[in-house]
Coordinates of C-alpha atoms in Angstrom, one line a residue:
M106 CA -1.4 88.0 205.8
N107 CA 0.7 90.9 207.0
N108 CA 1.2 94.2 205.1
D109 CA 1.8 96.5 208.0
D110 CA 4.4 99.3 207.8
L111 CA 7.6 97.5 207.3
F112 CA 9.7 99.0 210.1
A113 CA 7.1 100.3 212.6
A114 CA 8.9 100.4 215.9
G115 CA 5.9 99.9 218.1
T116 CA 6.1 100.4 221.8
P117 CA 9.7 100.1 223.0
G118 CA 10.2 96.7 224.5
S119 CA 6.9 95.4 223.2
Q120 CA 8.7 93.3 220.5
P121 CA 11.4 90.7 220.9
L122 CA 14.9 92.2 220.6
A123 CA 15.5 90.2 217.4
D124 CA 12.5 92.0 215.8
R125 CA 13.4 95.4 217.1
M126 CA 17.0 95.0 215.8
R127 CA 16.0 94.1 212.2
P128 CA 18.3 96.0 209.9
R129 CA 16.7 99.0 208.3
S130 CA 19.3 99.4 205.5
L131 CA 21.9 97.4 203.7
D132 CA 24.6 99.0 205.8
E133 CA 23.1 97.4 208.9
Y134 CA 22.6 94.0 207.3
A135 CA 25.1 91.5 208.6
G136 CA 26.9 88.9 206.5
Q137 CA 26.1 87.5 203.0
E138 CA 28.9 89.5 201.4
H139 CA 29.1 86.9 198.6
I140 CA 25.7 88.2 197.3
L141 CA 25.4 91.7 198.9
G142 CA 29.0 93.0 198.8
E143 CA 30.0 96.1 196.9
G144 CA 29.5 95.5 193.2
K145 CA 27.5 92.3 193.5
P146 CA 24.6 92.0 191.1
L147 CA 21.9 91.6 193.9
R148 CA 23.2 94.7 195.8
N149 CA 23.2 96.7 192.6
A150 CA 19.7 95.6 191.8
I151 CA 18.4 96.5 195.3
L152 CA 20.0 100.0 195.2
A153 CA 18.6 100.6 191.7
G154 CA 15.2 99.3 192.7
H155 CA 15.2 96.8 189.9
L156 CA 13.9 93.6 191.4
H157 CA 13.3 90.1 190.1
S158 CA 11.7 87.1 191.6
M159 CA 14.0 85.0 193.7
I160 CA 14.4 82.2 196.2
L161 CA 16.4 82.8 199.3
W162 CA 17.8 79.5 200.5
G163 CA 19.7 79.3 203.8
P164 CA 19.6 78.0 207.4
P165 CA 17.5 79.8 210.1
G166 CA 18.6 83.2 211.3
T167 CA 20.5 84.2 208.3
G168 CA 18.3 87.2 207.4
K169 CA 16.0 85.8 204.7
T170 CA 12.9 87.7 205.9
T171 CA 14.9 90.8 206.7
L172 CA 16.4 90.8 203.2
A173 CA 12.9 90.5 201.6
R174 CA 11.8 93.6 203.6
L175 CA 14.9 95.5 202.6
L176 CA 14.2 94.6 198.9
A177 CA 10.6 96.0 199.1
N178 CA 11.7 99.1 201.1
H179 CA 14.5 100.1 198.7
A180 CA 12.3 99.6 195.7
G181 CA 9.3 101.3 197.2
H182 CA 7.1 98.2 196.7
H183 CA 4.1 97.3 198.7
F184 CA 5.1 94.4 201.0
I185 CA 2.9 91.3 201.6
T186 CA 4.0 88.3 203.5
L187 CA 2.5 84.9 203.7
S188 CA 3.6 81.9 205.8
A189 CA 3.4 78.6 203.9
V190 CA 2.7 76.9 207.2
L191 CA -0.5 78.9 207.8
S192 CA -1.6 79.7 204.3
G193 CA -3.3 78.0 201.4
V194 CA -4.7 78.8 198.0
K195 CA -7.4 81.0 199.5
E196 CA -4.7 83.2 201.1
I197 CA -2.7 83.3 197.8
R198 CA -5.8 84.5 195.9
A199 CA -6.4 87.2 198.5
A200 CA -2.8 88.4 198.2
V201 CA -3.1 88.4 194.4
E202 CA -6.2 90.5 194.6
Q203 CA -4.6 92.9 197.1
A204 CA -1.6 93.3 194.8
R205 CA -3.9 94.1 191.9
Q206 CA -5.8 96.7 193.9
T207 CA -2.7 98.3 195.2
H208 CA -1.4 98.7 191.6
A209 CA -4.7 100.0 190.3
M210 CA -5.4 102.5 193.1
Q211 CA -1.9 103.6 194.0
G212 CA 0.3 102.6 191.0
Q213 CA 2.5 100.8 193.4
A214 CA 4.1 97.4 192.7
T215 CA 4.0 94.6 195.2
L216 CA 6.6 92.2 196.6
L217 CA 5.0 89.0 197.8
F218 CA 7.2 87.2 200.4
I219 CA 6.5 83.6 201.1
D220 CA 8.2 82.2 204.2
E221 CA 8.9 78.5 204.4
A222 CA 8.0 78.2 200.7
H223 CA 9.0 74.6 200.6
R224 CA 6.0 73.7 202.7
F225 CA 3.6 74.6 199.9
N226 CA 2.5 71.6 197.8
K227 CA 2.7 71.4 194.0
S228 CA -0.8 72.9 193.4
Q229 CA -0.1 75.7 195.8
Q230 CA 3.2 76.5 194.1
D231 CA 1.6 76.4 190.7
A232 CA -0.9 79.0 191.8
F233 CA 1.9 81.7 191.8
L234 CA 3.0 81.0 188.3
P235 CA 0.6 83.1 186.2
H236 CA 0.9 86.1 188.5
V237 CA 4.7 85.9 188.4
E238 CA 4.5 85.8 184.6
D239 CA 2.2 88.8 184.2
G240 CA 4.0 90.9 186.8
T241 CA 1.2 91.1 189.3
F242 CA 3.9 90.9 192.0
I243 CA 7.6 90.1 192.5
F244 CA 7.9 86.7 194.1
V245 CA 10.4 86.2 196.9
G246 CA 10.4 82.8 198.6
A247 CA 12.4 81.8 201.7
T248 CA 13.4 78.2 202.4
T249 CA 15.7 76.2 204.6
E250 CA 15.5 73.2 202.3
N251 CA 17.2 72.5 199.0
P252 CA 15.0 74.2 196.3
S253 CA 16.0 71.5 193.8
F254 CA 14.0 69.0 195.8
E255 CA 11.3 71.0 197.4
L256 CA 10.2 73.5 194.7
N257 CA 8.6 73.0 191.3
N258 CA 10.8 73.3 188.3
A259 CA 8.3 75.7 186.8
L260 CA 8.7 78.1 189.7
L261 CA 12.4 77.7 189.9
S262 CA 12.7 78.6 186.2
R263 CA 11.0 81.9 187.0
A264 CA 13.1 82.8 190.0
R265 CA 16.8 83.1 190.7
V266 CA 18.1 81.2 193.7
Y267 CA 20.4 83.0 196.2
V268 CA 22.2 80.9 198.8
L269 CA 22.5 82.6 202.3
K270 CA 25.2 81.3 204.6
A271 CA 25.3 80.9 208.4
L272 CA 26.8 84.1 209.9
E273 CA 30.4 84.1 210.8
K274 CA 31.2 84.5 214.5
E275 CA 32.6 88.0 214.0
A276 CA 29.3 89.1 212.3
I277 CA 27.4 87.7 215.3
R278 CA 29.6 89.6 217.7
G279 CA 28.9 92.8 215.7
L280 CA 25.2 92.2 216.0
L281 CA 25.4 91.7 219.8
L282 CA 27.5 94.8 220.3
R283 CA 25.1 96.9 218.2
A284 CA 22.2 95.7 220.2
L285 CA 24.0 96.5 223.5
G286 CA 24.8 100.0 222.2
D287 CA 21.5 100.9 220.5
S288 CA 19.4 102.9 223.0
E289 CA 16.5 103.3 220.5
R290 CA 15.8 99.7 219.6
G291 CA 18.3 97.7 221.6
L292 CA 19.6 97.5 225.1
G293 CA 21.6 100.7 225.2
G294 CA 19.4 102.3 227.7
Q295 CA 19.7 99.5 230.2
G296 CA 23.4 99.7 230.8
V297 CA 24.0 96.0 230.2
V298 CA 27.7 95.2 229.6
L299 CA 29.2 91.9 228.5
S300 CA 32.8 90.9 229.0
E301 CA 34.8 89.7 225.9
E302 CA 34.5 86.1 227.2
Q303 CA 30.8 86.4 227.5
L304 CA 30.5 87.8 224.0
E305 CA 32.5 84.9 222.7
L306 CA 30.3 82.4 224.5
L307 CA 27.1 84.0 223.1
A308 CA 28.5 84.2 219.6
E309 CA 29.6 80.6 219.8
A310 CA 26.2 79.4 221.1
A311 CA 24.4 81.2 218.3
D312 CA 25.9 78.9 215.8
G313 CA 25.6 81.3 212.9
D314 CA 22.0 82.2 213.7
A315 CA 21.4 86.0 214.3
R316 CA 17.9 85.5 215.7
R317 CA 19.2 82.9 218.2
A318 CA 22.1 85.3 219.3
L319 CA 19.7 88.2 220.0
N320 CA 17.2 86.0 221.8
L321 CA 19.9 84.6 224.1
L322 CA 21.2 88.2 224.7
E323 CA 17.7 89.3 225.6
I324 CA 17.2 86.5 228.1
A325 CA 20.6 87.2 229.6
S326 CA 19.9 90.9 229.9
D327 CA 16.7 90.2 231.8
L328 CA 18.8 88.5 234.4
A329 CA 21.5 91.1 234.7
E330 CA 22.5 92.4 238.1
N331 CA 23.5 96.1 238.1
G332 CA 24.2 95.9 234.3
K333 CA 26.3 92.8 234.6
I334 CA 25.4 89.2 233.8
P335 CA 27.0 86.7 236.2
D336 CA 29.0 84.0 234.4
E337 CA 27.1 81.2 236.1
V338 CA 23.8 82.7 234.9
L339 CA 25.0 83.0 231.3
K340 CA 26.2 79.4 231.4
D341 CA 22.8 78.2 232.7
I342 CA 21.1 80.0 229.8
L343 CA 23.4 78.4 227.3
V344 CA 23.0 74.9 228.7
G345 CA 21.2 72.7 226.2
Q346 CA 22.0 74.9 223.2
V347 CA 22.7 72.6 220.3
R348 CA 24.2 73.0 216.9
R349 CA 22.1 73.4 213.8
F350 CA 20.7 70.0 212.9
D351 CA 17.3 69.7 211.3
K352 CA 16.4 66.0 211.2
G353 CA 15.1 65.3 207.7
G354 CA 16.3 68.6 206.4
E355 CA 19.2 69.9 204.4
A356 CA 21.7 70.0 207.3
F357 CA 20.8 66.5 208.2
Y358 CA 21.6 65.0 204.8
D359 CA 24.6 67.2 204.3
Q360 CA 26.2 66.1 207.6
I361 CA 25.5 62.3 207.2
S362 CA 26.9 62.7 203.7
A363 CA 30.0 64.3 205.0
L364 CA 30.4 61.5 207.6
H365 CA 30.0 58.8 204.9
K366 CA 32.4 60.5 202.5
S367 CA 35.0 61.0 205.3
V368 CA 34.9 57.2 206.1
R369 CA 35.1 56.4 202.4
G370 CA 38.0 58.8 202.0
S371 CA 40.0 57.2 204.9
S372 CA 39.9 60.3 207.1
P373 CA 39.2 59.1 210.7
D374 CA 39.7 62.6 212.0
A375 CA 37.1 64.2 209.8
A376 CA 34.8 61.2 210.3
L377 CA 35.0 61.7 214.1
Y378 CA 34.3 65.4 213.7
W379 CA 31.1 64.9 211.6
L380 CA 30.0 62.1 214.0
C381 CA 30.3 64.4 217.0
R382 CA 28.6 67.3 215.1
M383 CA 25.6 65.1 214.5
L384 CA 25.5 63.9 218.0
D385 CA 25.9 67.4 219.3
G386 CA 23.0 68.5 217.1
G387 CA 20.7 65.9 218.6
C388 CA 20.8 63.2 216.0
D389 CA 19.6 59.8 217.1
P390 CA 22.8 57.6 217.6
L391 CA 20.8 54.5 216.4
Y392 CA 20.3 56.2 213.1
I393 CA 24.1 56.8 212.8
A394 CA 24.8 53.2 213.8
R395 CA 22.6 51.9 211.0
R396 CA 24.3 54.1 208.5
V397 CA 27.7 53.0 209.7
V398 CA 26.7 49.4 209.0
R399 CA 25.8 50.5 205.5
M400 CA 29.3 52.1 205.1
A401 CA 30.9 48.8 206.2
S402 CA 29.3 46.9 203.4
E403 CA 29.4 49.6 200.7
D404 CA 32.9 51.0 201.1
I405 CA 34.9 48.4 203.0
G406 CA 33.2 45.1 202.0
N407 CA 35.4 42.0 201.7
A408 CA 38.6 44.1 201.8
D409 CA 38.1 43.8 205.6
P410 CA 35.1 41.8 206.6
R411 CA 35.8 42.7 210.3
G412 CA 34.5 46.1 209.5
L413 CA 30.9 44.8 209.3
Q414 CA 31.3 42.9 212.5
I415 CA 32.6 46.0 214.3
A416 CA 29.8 48.1 212.9
L417 CA 27.2 45.6 214.0
A418 CA 28.7 45.4 217.4
A419 CA 28.6 49.2 217.8
W420 CA 24.9 49.2 216.9
D421 CA 24.3 46.4 219.5
V422 CA 26.2 48.4 222.2
Q423 CA 24.1 51.5 221.5
T424 CA 20.9 49.5 221.6
R425 CA 21.9 47.7 224.9
L426 CA 23.6 50.5 226.8
G427 CA 22.5 53.7 225.3
S428 CA 24.6 56.9 225.7
P429 CA 27.4 57.6 226.3
E430 CA 28.8 54.1 226.1
G431 CA 27.1 53.4 222.8
E432 CA 28.3 56.6 221.2
L433 CA 31.9 55.7 222.1
A434 CA 31.4 52.3 220.4
I435 CA 30.1 54.0 217.3
A436 CA 33.1 56.3 217.3
Q437 CA 35.3 53.2 217.5
A438 CA 33.5 51.7 214.5
V439 CA 33.8 54.9 212.5
T440 CA 37.5 55.3 213.1
Y441 CA 38.1 51.6 212.2
L442 CA 36.1 51.8 209.0
A443 CA 37.9 55.0 208.0
S444 CA 41.3 53.4 208.6
A445 CA 40.4 50.0 206.9
A446 CA 41.2 48.9 203.4
K447 CA 38.5 50.0 201.0
S448 CA 36.5 48.1 198.4
N449 CA 33.2 48.8 196.7
A450 CA 33.4 45.6 194.7
V451 CA 30.5 44.0 196.5
Y452 CA 28.4 47.2 196.3
K453 CA 29.1 47.4 192.5
A454 CA 28.5 43.7 191.9
F455 CA 25.2 43.8 193.9
N456 CA 24.0 46.8 191.8
Q457 CA 25.0 45.1 188.6
A458 CA 23.3 41.8 189.6
T459 CA 20.1 43.7 190.6
A460 CA 20.0 45.3 187.1
L461 CA 20.8 42.0 185.4
A462 CA 18.0 40.2 187.3
R463 CA 15.5 42.9 186.2
E464 CA 16.7 43.1 182.6
S465 CA 17.1 39.4 181.9
G466 CA 13.5 38.3 182.8
S467 CA 12.4 35.0 184.2
L468 CA 15.2 32.8 183.0
E469 CA 14.9 29.1 183.9
V470 CA 17.0 27.5 186.5
P471 CA 19.2 24.9 184.7
L472 CA 18.0 21.3 185.2
H473 CA 21.3 20.2 186.9
L474 CA 20.8 22.9 189.6
R475 CA 17.3 21.9 190.5
N476 CA 16.4 19.8 193.5
A477 CA 14.7 16.5 192.9
P478 CA 12.8 15.3 195.9
T479 CA 10.2 13.3 194.0
R480 CA 10.3 10.5 191.4
L481 CA 8.6 12.7 188.8
M482 CA 11.3 15.4 189.2
K483 CA 14.0 12.8 188.7
E484 CA 12.3 11.5 185.6
L485 CA 12.3 15.0 184.3
D486 CA 16.1 15.1 184.8
Y487 CA 15.9 17.5 187.8
G488 CA 19.4 17.4 189.3
K489 CA 20.8 15.2 186.6
A490 CA 24.6 15.5 186.1
Y491 CA 24.9 17.9 189.1
R492 CA 28.5 17.7 190.3
Y493 CA 28.8 17.8 194.1
A494 CA 31.7 20.2 194.7
H495 CA 33.0 18.4 197.8
D496 CA 33.6 15.2 195.8
E497 CA 35.8 17.2 193.3
P498 CA 39.5 18.0 193.6
D499 CA 40.0 21.0 196.0
A500 CA 36.2 20.9 196.5
Y501 CA 35.8 22.7 193.2
A502 CA 33.8 21.5 190.2
A503 CA 36.0 23.0 187.4
G504 CA 34.1 24.1 184.4
E505 CA 30.6 23.8 186.0
N506 CA 28.0 26.5 185.2
Y507 CA 25.7 27.9 187.9
F508 CA 24.0 30.6 185.8
P509 CA 21.0 30.2 183.5
E510 CA 22.4 29.1 180.1
E511 CA 21.8 32.5 178.6
L512 CA 24.1 34.1 181.1
R513 CA 26.9 31.5 181.1
G514 CA 30.3 33.1 181.8
T515 CA 28.9 36.3 183.3
R516 CA 31.3 38.1 185.7
L517 CA 29.9 40.5 188.3
Y518 CA 32.3 40.5 191.3
H519 CA 35.7 42.0 190.7
P520 CA 37.8 42.1 193.9
V521 CA 40.1 45.1 194.3
E522 CA 43.8 44.8 195.0
R523 CA 43.4 46.0 198.6
G524 CA 43.1 44.2 201.9
L525 CA 41.7 40.7 202.1
E526 CA 40.3 41.0 198.5
I527 CA 43.8 40.6 197.2
Q528 CA 43.7 37.0 198.4
I529 CA 40.1 36.6 197.2
G530 CA 41.0 37.9 193.8
E531 CA 44.0 35.5 193.6
K532 CA 41.7 32.5 194.4
L533 CA 39.1 33.5 191.9
R534 CA 41.8 33.8 189.2
R535 CA 43.1 30.4 190.1
L536 CA 39.6 28.9 189.8
A537 CA 39.0 30.7 186.5
A538 CA 42.2 29.0 185.2
L539 CA 40.8 25.6 186.2
D540 CA 37.6 26.4 184.4
R541 CA 39.5 27.3 181.2
A542 CA 41.5 24.1 181.5
A543 CA 38.3 22.0 182.0
G544 CA 36.8 23.7 178.9
R545 CA 39.9 22.8 176.8
E546 CA 39.6 19.2 178.0
R547 CA 36.0 19.0 176.9
D548 CA 36.8 20.5 173.5

């Protein structure tokens, strides 16, 4: 648990640059204008010192911890921070007791900041509730994951969620320039100078993460020669930097969702972009290949059955050859599926059939559809009156029923008027007409 002086500078250079350059005021805070701009409710609440419990949700390096510190500083609150990775109920109880003592002895309110709040389990999250209710502390949680899935409803109902966004490139440039010019906390006393091209490279490599930007700048400055950073040195530092992509996290599911929806929406360009974003971020190509196979069945289906073959072939190429050959095959499959005729008829029919099977119970197989390998089964009329389709005109037994009697006449599969399903639909309509004619003949 850490409740040290919020903005103690320490020995110059003893802290990482990213820590030394933490904003000390709202004016120094970069980005998040949508919640901290002039006239925005959160900014007004901070300036007035009227705080409420909240969840700060956003990707790494967007200023969640810094904002929590600014909240406490502006309101004059005692600041306690816990990491959900390292803390448990014992540490929560200690923080509660410290908050109570601080209020009793000094009359000072407490802001309790929980980093990685989504890592607390249900019982640990529940431990905060009574103390949020009785005002023991203002609760501020930080998370990179969707609070709707990771935090208890009871806790969410007592805290407002604020979404923090990745910093724009210009905001990152501003941070870098401020660090280069700040002689008190930054690199101003070292005489390090970056060209416009180098600033652009660093801002791009940071990928919206202020902490990453300052860490890269600090590494580069340590390798400066007479205040200048050779281009080849900077490029070596940036080698291996990847886009934000947390497997199993919010960005992961957002990007695979964007890829799937781009394919479904017949946008090969956007589908390629999201595919490359995921690969650039370190996603396992085999995972993408499996999802592409799913897309082929769910969104293309029988409108173009070749889509499934191409998706399976891409998966096979990735398995056999690896990268980069396999990734190119996946790109081929993605663009084909995005350009192909679309049908979710099979997907919908499968879901309806699944629900029907669960709801209708254990209906018996009609006798005429049962196999009769023994004399007893034949005596019980297994297979009796079964019509062998190949012996019928056009290899179709018009009027035959293949459902349990209780479900006779059920329709699940409805081909769409796109691609090959146009022909499939025409055939099924023709067969249905034969069934109706056979029914009239029996009547």
